[in-house]
Amino acid sequence: MITVALDAMGGDLGPSVTVPAAVQALSHFPELKVILIGDHSTISSQLSALGTQPSERLSIQHTEKVISDSEKPSLALRHHHGSSMGRAIDLVATHQADACVSSGNTGALMALSRFKLKLLPGVERPALISALPTSSGGRSWMLDLGANVSSDAEALFQFAVMGNCLVEQYIHRRPRVALLNIGAEEIKGNDLVKRCAEMLSETQSINFTGYIEGNQLLSDKVDVIVCDGFVGNVCLKACEGTAQLFIEKLRTSITSKSWKGWIAQKLFSSAFNALKTLNPDQYNGASLLGLRGIVIKSHGSANVEAVTNAIGEAIQQVKLQVPSRISDRLEAILLERHY
Amino acid sequence: MITVALDAMGGDLGPSVTVPAAVQALSHFPELKVILIGDHSTISSQLSALGTQPSERLSIQHTEKVISDSEKPSLALRHHHGSSMGRAIDLVATHQADACVSSGNTGALMALSRFKLKLLPGVERPALISALPTSSGGRSWMLDLGANVSSDAEALFQFAVMGNCLVEQYIHRRPRVALLNIGAEEIKGNDLVKRCAEMLSETQSINFTGYIEGNQLLSDKVDVIVCDGFVGNVCLKACEGTAQLFIEKLRTSITSKSWKGWIAQKLFSSAFNALKTLNPDQYNGASLLGLRGIVIKSHGSANVEAVTNAIGEAIQQVKLQVPSRISDRLEAILLERHY
């Protein structure tokens, strides 16, 4: 069995999303156990409303506090005792859970995870990675999505190594690794990116394919896209904002005329399904790499489907033993670079 | 009359796009004169193919060379003599043209413009600005889109002042100015953005509304979005890539079934028109701010419509006397800050 600790209070909608997601995940994944962490009575009511109750596979751990979205990471570090997020990570640190999932405050989640789980040997900074949908219906992965607000070339290089290691497990071949830059030509870009490109070019065991530009993020050109956390965060959100705007425009235009909407759905279901693959909720489940434990970050605005996907991501990483693989790979590559 | 020098050789498709765009712009804007700069015989053939020829409002200046997209800015600075882009900027520097438009190599265009036109007094770095479509059908403006690969807080502040000054002319009210950041809360973000936010908060004459995140780039929340050139470039391209992917998915799904396509066009013309406002070609015409002259950068992949829009942007900036307004405004704000 795989045990996932779920911060039931995290996210914009808290237990009204996380509890149904836990129930749905339990039916999807027979090997799953969920520990719901948060206010016992709210969680119990949500379970009752869904016609279910705690069981061998679904337990509740009561906590009093919630770390708010506006809490500074430094304050969260001091006041995490008795919080749903803090407890979820504690369960991983003490091996009572195999992974934790939270839709709460990203800064606090990263600070607490780093403090409680510690970095893997050789890792300087953790990184947030997530899958993006690609134009052909596949996936690529991008990191760092905001675990750090600034990075040096060595950190970017480590992100590439960690991303390479994770994605290799998913796609079962050598991932094509690229650096996000403002131009595809070698002459462009800032010093940070150029220095990291040199380091990656010298590393035989990574299939570094060069630079890609922002308009190719959703293409099928590469498998791992590496960038600093500030750039990754704003870029991913820019893609999401654009996708949401498109979906909204289509929806408004169609639902405003009901018989047209009916015809539209009959005629264009394939187009709508294609657009759905670009919906942020479909690819929820970013994860923090570089820690001695598995931490999955769900969007604050994630819906039931999205939190269920995040739990699925946690299960997959547990099966793949991601942290120990990253540690082994990083050690090998650091040896390759230094000798 | 307003004279625009058009680098006819710039862009992926060169004269086959720029020449029809010039002809179209001349019919749209009765006050316009265009000087087409580039290979005389290619331009002449294009004109003949369109059933037109040089006139009082449309002249050709022959040049032998084209600055390639892969040419380093430093090399372009040494070898620009006799190039179409170099000549276009020269005409502005010598007041033979009021503005120039190029779809060529951005790095070279910025380096040559800065070298030939010089910075306005008080400006430390030029910035590339462009309009984005917003969800309500309006526009917002974003800078820097890649004139610089790294910036300090003072440079970001100057971008805000320049963007504010331009956009004020367009929207006829005080623009809402925001900084692009990885979180809307004050606690988030890197030091660069935080320092610039302090400077903007202290500046009475700018309506600084705080931070916005990447998913709000196309919202109606703000009028001017300020960020460093690396971030702006990848973000804008990320939006474009997402928009193009959506348009492509819809198009493929519809044209693959021709009778459905016919019905779709009849039923959903309003939806398609709404989506068209998110098409990058519709909002082409970035401009370089901070120079003693008007330089409009069109996309390398811009089509005829887009290059025509870029010429329209040049005309508008000439009428608004953008460089001298920026200079006056910057001087006033620097005085406000220092006394």
XYZ file of C-alpha atoms in Angstrom, chain B residues 103-254:
152
model
C 10.971 42.989 -38.994
C 14.675 42.114 -38.907
C 17.081 40.860 -36.225
C 15.920 42.411 -32.929
C 19.350 42.480 -31.306
C 20.865 44.243 -34.305
C 17.944 46.685 -34.542
C 18.368 47.664 -30.905
C 22.142 47.958 -31.093
C 22.059 50.002 -34.307
C 19.202 52.216 -33.102
C 20.989 52.969 -29.881
C 24.249 53.653 -31.723
C 22.748 55.834 -34.449
C 19.886 57.578 -32.649
C 21.351 57.764 -29.104
C 19.462 57.523 -25.832
C 17.256 60.351 -24.586
C 18.830 62.386 -21.773
C 18.456 60.560 -18.437
C 17.563 57.203 -20.010
C 19.911 54.392 -18.999
C 18.537 51.686 -21.271
C 15.979 51.527 -24.044
C 13.033 49.153 -23.670
C 10.871 47.225 -26.114
C 7.134 47.721 -25.543
C 4.105 46.167 -27.226
C 0.340 46.093 -26.777
C -1.356 42.883 -25.649
C -5.019 42.101 -26.232
C -7.111 41.822 -23.072
C -10.046 39.583 -22.226
C -12.578 42.395 -22.681
C -11.292 43.282 -26.127
C -9.144 46.153 -24.899
C -5.367 46.514 -24.742
C -2.630 46.618 -22.162
C 1.060 47.280 -22.776
C 4.071 45.328 -21.594
C 7.753 46.245 -21.385
C 10.645 45.332 -21.560
C 10.147 42.570 -24.113
C 13.811 41.858 -24.671
C 15.767 45.043 -25.350
C 17.868 44.003 -22.341
C 18.721 40.536 -21.040
C 19.166 41.748 -17.483
C 18.126 44.887 -15.633
C 18.560 46.531 -12.248
C 15.785 48.172 -10.224
C 16.578 51.642 -11.582
C 16.225 50.360 -15.155
C 12.876 48.706 -14.320
C 11.750 51.991 -12.796
C 12.671 53.862 -15.967
C 10.771 51.289 -18.027
C 7.721 52.035 -15.886
C 8.092 55.784 -16.448
C 8.515 55.387 -20.208
C 5.641 52.921 -20.522
C 3.414 55.166 -18.427
C 4.205 58.124 -20.672
C 3.440 56.276 -23.934
C 0.267 54.586 -22.730
C -1.115 57.803 -21.233
C -1.151 59.198 -24.771
C -3.084 56.212 -26.037
C -5.733 55.828 -23.347
C -6.179 59.477 -22.311
C -6.190 58.773 -18.568
C -3.644 57.878 -15.887
C -2.464 54.350 -16.686
C -2.507 51.689 -13.968
C 1.104 50.524 -13.780
C 1.989 47.091 -12.338
C 5.105 44.980 -11.891
C 5.102 41.381 -13.085
C 5.944 39.116 -10.177
C 5.608 35.519 -9.059
C 2.975 36.335 -6.455
C 0.445 39.072 -5.924
C 1.304 39.399 -2.230
C 3.959 41.843 -1.160
C 5.963 39.112 0.499
C 6.739 37.340 -2.738
C 9.139 38.117 -5.532
C 12.820 38.733 -5.972
C 14.853 41.659 -4.673
C 14.907 43.422 -8.040
C 11.127 43.604 -8.232
C 10.738 44.546 -4.576
C 13.185 47.444 -4.853
C 11.477 48.743 -7.974
C 8.082 48.481 -6.232
C 9.404 50.720 -3.439
C 10.603 53.290 -5.953
C 7.269 53.284 -7.798
C 5.283 53.554 -4.561
C 7.220 56.697 -3.700
C 6.492 58.304 -7.071
C 3.270 60.327 -6.810
C 2.863 60.946 -10.505
C 2.683 57.242 -11.335
C -0.432 55.251 -10.506
C 1.392 52.133 -9.291
C -1.134 49.385 -8.544
C 1.287 46.735 -7.253
C 2.136 43.282 -8.532
C 0.411 41.096 -11.057
C 1.050 37.445 -11.868
C 1.597 35.779 -15.218
C -1.973 34.531 -15.528
C -3.265 38.120 -15.408
C -1.242 39.402 -18.358
C -4.306 39.397 -20.606
C -6.720 40.635 -17.948
C -8.071 44.160 -17.740
C -6.531 44.814 -14.357
C -3.726 47.066 -15.504
C -2.602 49.200 -18.417
C 1.185 48.941 -18.181
C 3.021 45.759 -17.169
C 6.671 46.211 -16.268
C 9.271 43.435 -16.159
C 12.844 42.748 -17.187
C 13.573 41.924 -20.815
C 14.273 38.228 -20.347
C 11.036 37.622 -18.460
C 8.981 39.821 -20.807
C 10.290 38.109 -23.902
C 9.653 34.539 -22.758
C 6.260 35.461 -21.265
C 4.945 37.193 -24.352
C 6.122 34.296 -26.498
C 4.521 31.830 -24.077
C 1.173 33.632 -24.520
C 1.606 33.627 -28.286
C 2.553 29.969 -28.398
C -0.503 29.031 -26.360
C -2.810 31.192 -28.491
C -1.409 29.737 -31.707
C -1.838 26.212 -30.417
C -5.501 26.889 -29.634
C -6.178 28.468 -33.004
C -4.456 25.558 -34.735
C -6.418 22.950 -32.776
C -9.701 24.609 -33.681
C -8.722 25.053 -37.299
C -7.543 21.455 -37.721
C -10.614 20.079 -36.073
C -12.911 22.138 -38.269
